PDB file of C-alpha atoms in Angstrom:
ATOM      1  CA  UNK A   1      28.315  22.429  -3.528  1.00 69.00           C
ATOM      2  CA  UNK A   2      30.517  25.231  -5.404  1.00 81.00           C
ATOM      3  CA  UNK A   3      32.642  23.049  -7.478  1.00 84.00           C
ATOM      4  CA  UNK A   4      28.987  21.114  -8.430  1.00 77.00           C
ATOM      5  CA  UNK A   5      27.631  24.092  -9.827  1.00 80.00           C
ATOM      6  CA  UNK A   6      30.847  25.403 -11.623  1.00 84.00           C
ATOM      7  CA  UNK A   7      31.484  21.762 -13.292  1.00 76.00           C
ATOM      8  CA  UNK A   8      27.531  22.218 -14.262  1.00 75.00           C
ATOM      9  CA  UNK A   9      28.029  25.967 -16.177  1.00 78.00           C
ATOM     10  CA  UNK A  10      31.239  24.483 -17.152  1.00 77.00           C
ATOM     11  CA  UNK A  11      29.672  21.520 -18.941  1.00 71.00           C
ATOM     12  CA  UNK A  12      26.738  23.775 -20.478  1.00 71.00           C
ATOM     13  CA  UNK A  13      29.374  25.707 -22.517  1.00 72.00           C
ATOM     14  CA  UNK A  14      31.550  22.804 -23.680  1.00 70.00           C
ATOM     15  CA  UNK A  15      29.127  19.973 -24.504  1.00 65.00           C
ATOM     16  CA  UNK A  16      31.456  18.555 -27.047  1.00 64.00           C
ATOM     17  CA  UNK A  17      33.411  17.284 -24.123  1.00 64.00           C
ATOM     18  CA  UNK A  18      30.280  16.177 -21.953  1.00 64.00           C
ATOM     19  CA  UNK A  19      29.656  12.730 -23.065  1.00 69.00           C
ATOM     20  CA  UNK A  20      33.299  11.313 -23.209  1.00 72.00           C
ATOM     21  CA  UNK A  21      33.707  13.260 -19.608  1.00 71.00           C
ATOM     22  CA  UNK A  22      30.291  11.123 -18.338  1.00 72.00           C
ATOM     23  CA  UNK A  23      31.736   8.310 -19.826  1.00 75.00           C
ATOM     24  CA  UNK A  24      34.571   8.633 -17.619  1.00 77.00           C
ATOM     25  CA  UNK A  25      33.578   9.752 -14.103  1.00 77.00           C
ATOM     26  CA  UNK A  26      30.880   7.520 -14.094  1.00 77.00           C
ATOM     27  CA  UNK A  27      32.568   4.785 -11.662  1.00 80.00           C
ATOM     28  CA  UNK A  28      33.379   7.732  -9.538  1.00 82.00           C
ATOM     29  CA  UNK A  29      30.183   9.423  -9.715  1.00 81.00           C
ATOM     30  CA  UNK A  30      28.705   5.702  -8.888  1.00 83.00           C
ATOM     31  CA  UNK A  31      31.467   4.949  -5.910  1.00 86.00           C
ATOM     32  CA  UNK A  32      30.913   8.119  -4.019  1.00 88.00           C
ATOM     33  CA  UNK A  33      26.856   8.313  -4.392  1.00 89.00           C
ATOM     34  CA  UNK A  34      27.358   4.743  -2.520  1.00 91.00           C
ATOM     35  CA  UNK A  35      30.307   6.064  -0.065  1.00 93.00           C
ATOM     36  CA  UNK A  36      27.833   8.944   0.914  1.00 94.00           C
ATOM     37  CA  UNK A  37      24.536   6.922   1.330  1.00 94.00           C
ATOM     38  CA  UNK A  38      26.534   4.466   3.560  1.00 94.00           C
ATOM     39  CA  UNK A  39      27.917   7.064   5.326  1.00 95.00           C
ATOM     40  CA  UNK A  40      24.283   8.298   5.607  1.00 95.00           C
ATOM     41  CA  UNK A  41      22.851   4.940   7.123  1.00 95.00           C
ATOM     42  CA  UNK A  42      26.479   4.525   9.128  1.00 95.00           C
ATOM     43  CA  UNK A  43      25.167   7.614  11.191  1.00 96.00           C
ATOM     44  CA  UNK A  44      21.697   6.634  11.836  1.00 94.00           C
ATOM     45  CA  UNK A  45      22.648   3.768  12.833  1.00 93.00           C
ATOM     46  CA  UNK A  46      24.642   4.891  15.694  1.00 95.00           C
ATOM     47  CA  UNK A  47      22.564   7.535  16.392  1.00 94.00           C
ATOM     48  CA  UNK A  48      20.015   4.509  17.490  1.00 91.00           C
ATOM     49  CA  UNK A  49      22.630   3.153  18.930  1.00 90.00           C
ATOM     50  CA  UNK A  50      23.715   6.131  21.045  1.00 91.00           C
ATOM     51  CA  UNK A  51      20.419   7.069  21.928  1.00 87.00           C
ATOM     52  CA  UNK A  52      19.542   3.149  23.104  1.00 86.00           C
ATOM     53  CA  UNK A  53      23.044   3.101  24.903  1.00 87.00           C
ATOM     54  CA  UNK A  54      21.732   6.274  26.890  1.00 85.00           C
ATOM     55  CA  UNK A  55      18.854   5.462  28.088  1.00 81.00           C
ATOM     56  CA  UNK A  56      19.700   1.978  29.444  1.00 84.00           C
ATOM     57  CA  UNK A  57      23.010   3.827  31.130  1.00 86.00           C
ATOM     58  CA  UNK A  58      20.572   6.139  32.957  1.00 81.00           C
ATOM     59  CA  UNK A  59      18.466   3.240  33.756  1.00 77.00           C
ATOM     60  CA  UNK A  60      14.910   4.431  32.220  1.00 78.00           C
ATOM     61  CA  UNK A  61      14.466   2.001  29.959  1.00 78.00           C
ATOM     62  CA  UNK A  62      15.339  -1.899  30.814  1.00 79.00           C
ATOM     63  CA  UNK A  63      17.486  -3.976  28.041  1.00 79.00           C
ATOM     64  CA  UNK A  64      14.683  -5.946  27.097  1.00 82.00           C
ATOM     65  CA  UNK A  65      11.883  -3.746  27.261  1.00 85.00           C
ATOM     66  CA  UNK A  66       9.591  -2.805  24.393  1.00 86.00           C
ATOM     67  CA  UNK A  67      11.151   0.485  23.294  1.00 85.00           C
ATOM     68  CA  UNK A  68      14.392  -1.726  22.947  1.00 85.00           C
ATOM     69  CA  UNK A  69      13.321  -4.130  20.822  1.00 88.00           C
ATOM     70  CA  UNK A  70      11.431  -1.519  18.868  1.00 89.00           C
ATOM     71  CA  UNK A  71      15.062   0.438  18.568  1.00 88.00           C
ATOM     72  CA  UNK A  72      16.653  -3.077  17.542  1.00 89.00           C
ATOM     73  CA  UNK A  73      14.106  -4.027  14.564  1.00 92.00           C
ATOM     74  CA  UNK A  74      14.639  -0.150  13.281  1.00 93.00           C
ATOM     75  CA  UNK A  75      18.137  -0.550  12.803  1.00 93.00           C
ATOM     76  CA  UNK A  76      17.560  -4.218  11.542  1.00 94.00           C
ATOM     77  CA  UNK A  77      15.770  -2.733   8.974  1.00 94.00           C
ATOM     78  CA  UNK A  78      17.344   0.279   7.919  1.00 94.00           C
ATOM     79  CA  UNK A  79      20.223  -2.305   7.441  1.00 93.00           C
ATOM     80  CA  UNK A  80      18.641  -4.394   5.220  1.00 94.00           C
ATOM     81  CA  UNK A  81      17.102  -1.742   3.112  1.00 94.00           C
ATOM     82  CA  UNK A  82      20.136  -0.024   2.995  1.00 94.00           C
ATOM     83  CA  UNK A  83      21.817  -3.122   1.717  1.00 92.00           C
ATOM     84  CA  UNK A  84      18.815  -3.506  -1.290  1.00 90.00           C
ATOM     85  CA  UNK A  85      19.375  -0.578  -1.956  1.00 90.00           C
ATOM     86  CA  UNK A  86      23.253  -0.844  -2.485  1.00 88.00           C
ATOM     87  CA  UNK A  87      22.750  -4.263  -4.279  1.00 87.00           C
ATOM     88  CA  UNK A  88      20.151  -2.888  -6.679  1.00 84.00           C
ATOM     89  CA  UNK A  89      22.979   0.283  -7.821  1.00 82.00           C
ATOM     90  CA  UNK A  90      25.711  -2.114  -8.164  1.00 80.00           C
ATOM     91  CA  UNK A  91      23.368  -5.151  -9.887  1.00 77.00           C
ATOM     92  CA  UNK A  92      24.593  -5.489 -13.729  1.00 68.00           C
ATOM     93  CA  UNK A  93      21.179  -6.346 -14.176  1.00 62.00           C
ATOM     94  CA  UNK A  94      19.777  -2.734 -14.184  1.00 53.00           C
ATOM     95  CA  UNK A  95      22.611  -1.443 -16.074  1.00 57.00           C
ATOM     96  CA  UNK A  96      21.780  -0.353 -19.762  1.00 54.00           C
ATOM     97  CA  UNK A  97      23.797  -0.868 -22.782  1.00 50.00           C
ATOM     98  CA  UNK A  98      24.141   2.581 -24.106  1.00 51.00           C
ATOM     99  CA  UNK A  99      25.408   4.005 -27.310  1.00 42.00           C
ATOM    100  CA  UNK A 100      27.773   7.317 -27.030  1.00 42.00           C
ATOM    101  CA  UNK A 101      27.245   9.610 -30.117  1.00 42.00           C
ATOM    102  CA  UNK A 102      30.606  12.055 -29.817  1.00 44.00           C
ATOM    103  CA  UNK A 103      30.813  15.379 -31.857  1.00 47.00           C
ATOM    104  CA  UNK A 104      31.943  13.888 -34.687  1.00 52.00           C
ATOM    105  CA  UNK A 105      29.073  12.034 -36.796  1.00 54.00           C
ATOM    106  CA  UNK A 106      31.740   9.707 -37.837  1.00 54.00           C
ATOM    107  CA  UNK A 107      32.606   7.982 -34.421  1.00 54.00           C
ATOM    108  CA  UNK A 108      30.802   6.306 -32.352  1.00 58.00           C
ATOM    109  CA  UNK A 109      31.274   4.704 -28.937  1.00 58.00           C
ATOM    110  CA  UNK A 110      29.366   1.351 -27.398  1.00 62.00           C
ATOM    111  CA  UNK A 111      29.736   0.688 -24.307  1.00 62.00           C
ATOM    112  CA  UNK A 112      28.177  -2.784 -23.069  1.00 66.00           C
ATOM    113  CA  UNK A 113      28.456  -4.037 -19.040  1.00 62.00           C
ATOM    114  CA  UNK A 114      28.671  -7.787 -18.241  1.00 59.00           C
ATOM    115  CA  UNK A 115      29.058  -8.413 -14.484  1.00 58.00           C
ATOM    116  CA  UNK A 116      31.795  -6.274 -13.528  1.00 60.00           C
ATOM    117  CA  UNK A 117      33.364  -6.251 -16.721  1.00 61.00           C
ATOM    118  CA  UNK A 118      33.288  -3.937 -19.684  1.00 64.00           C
ATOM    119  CA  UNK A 119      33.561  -3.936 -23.011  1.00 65.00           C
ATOM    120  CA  UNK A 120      34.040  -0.890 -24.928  1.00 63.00           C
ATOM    121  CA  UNK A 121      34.177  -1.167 -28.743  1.00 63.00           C
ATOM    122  CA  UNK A 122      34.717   2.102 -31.063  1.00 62.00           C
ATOM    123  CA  UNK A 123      33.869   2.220 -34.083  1.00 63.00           C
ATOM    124  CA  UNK A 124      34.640   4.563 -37.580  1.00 60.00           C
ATOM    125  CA  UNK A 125      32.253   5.182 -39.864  1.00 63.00           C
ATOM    126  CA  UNK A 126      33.625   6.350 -43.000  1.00 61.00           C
ATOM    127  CA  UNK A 127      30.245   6.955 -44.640  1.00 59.00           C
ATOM    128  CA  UNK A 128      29.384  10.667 -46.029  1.00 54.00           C
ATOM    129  CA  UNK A 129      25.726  10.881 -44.997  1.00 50.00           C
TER     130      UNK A 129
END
């Protein structure tokens, strides 16, 4: 949480470099986001798990019982949501083709996403406007 909020005030007193630094932690901003949230559902779901396991060890609830299959169908879902939701972060088709002004009025960045691939084209404008 520290080294969030000191890259933050960092970043608000050098914006020149902000852009070109998104540009470039972006996969790793994207592949940890993802790392955490499965993580997130990894622990839920053996937490229901764990908590099923328990009470059929102690013999309160039977393995075929209501509560069970109610347990089951959670986790069945949180699954498959969890997978939507993974699917929709990584889909190309809501990515955005973005344009990158830098500092300098004179260069400019496009970056366009096909797939997994990338194309990034710079270009030099030698105009005087």
């Amino acid at each position: 949480m520290a080294t969030q909020w000191l890259i933050g005030f960092l970043n608000f007193w050098h914006r020149g470099e902000v852009r070109t630094v998104r540009i470039r932690i972006l996969p790793w901003h994207v592949f940890l986001g993802l790392y955490t949230y499965a993580l997130a559902i990894a622990t839920a779901e053996t937490g229901l798990l764990e908590k099923l396991t328990f009470l059929q060890t102690k013999r309160n609830v039977a393995k075929h019982s209501t509560e069970s299959m109610v347990v089951n169908s959670l986790g069945l879902v949180l699954a498959l949501l969890s997978g939507f939701v993974i699917l929709a972060a990584v889909s190309p088709k809501y990515w955005n083709d973005e344009d990158v002004i830098l500092p300098s009025k004179h260069l400019q960045i496009s970056i366009r996403t096909f797939g997994a691939h990338r194309e990034v084209e710079v270009k030099l404008s030698t105009s005087h406007t």
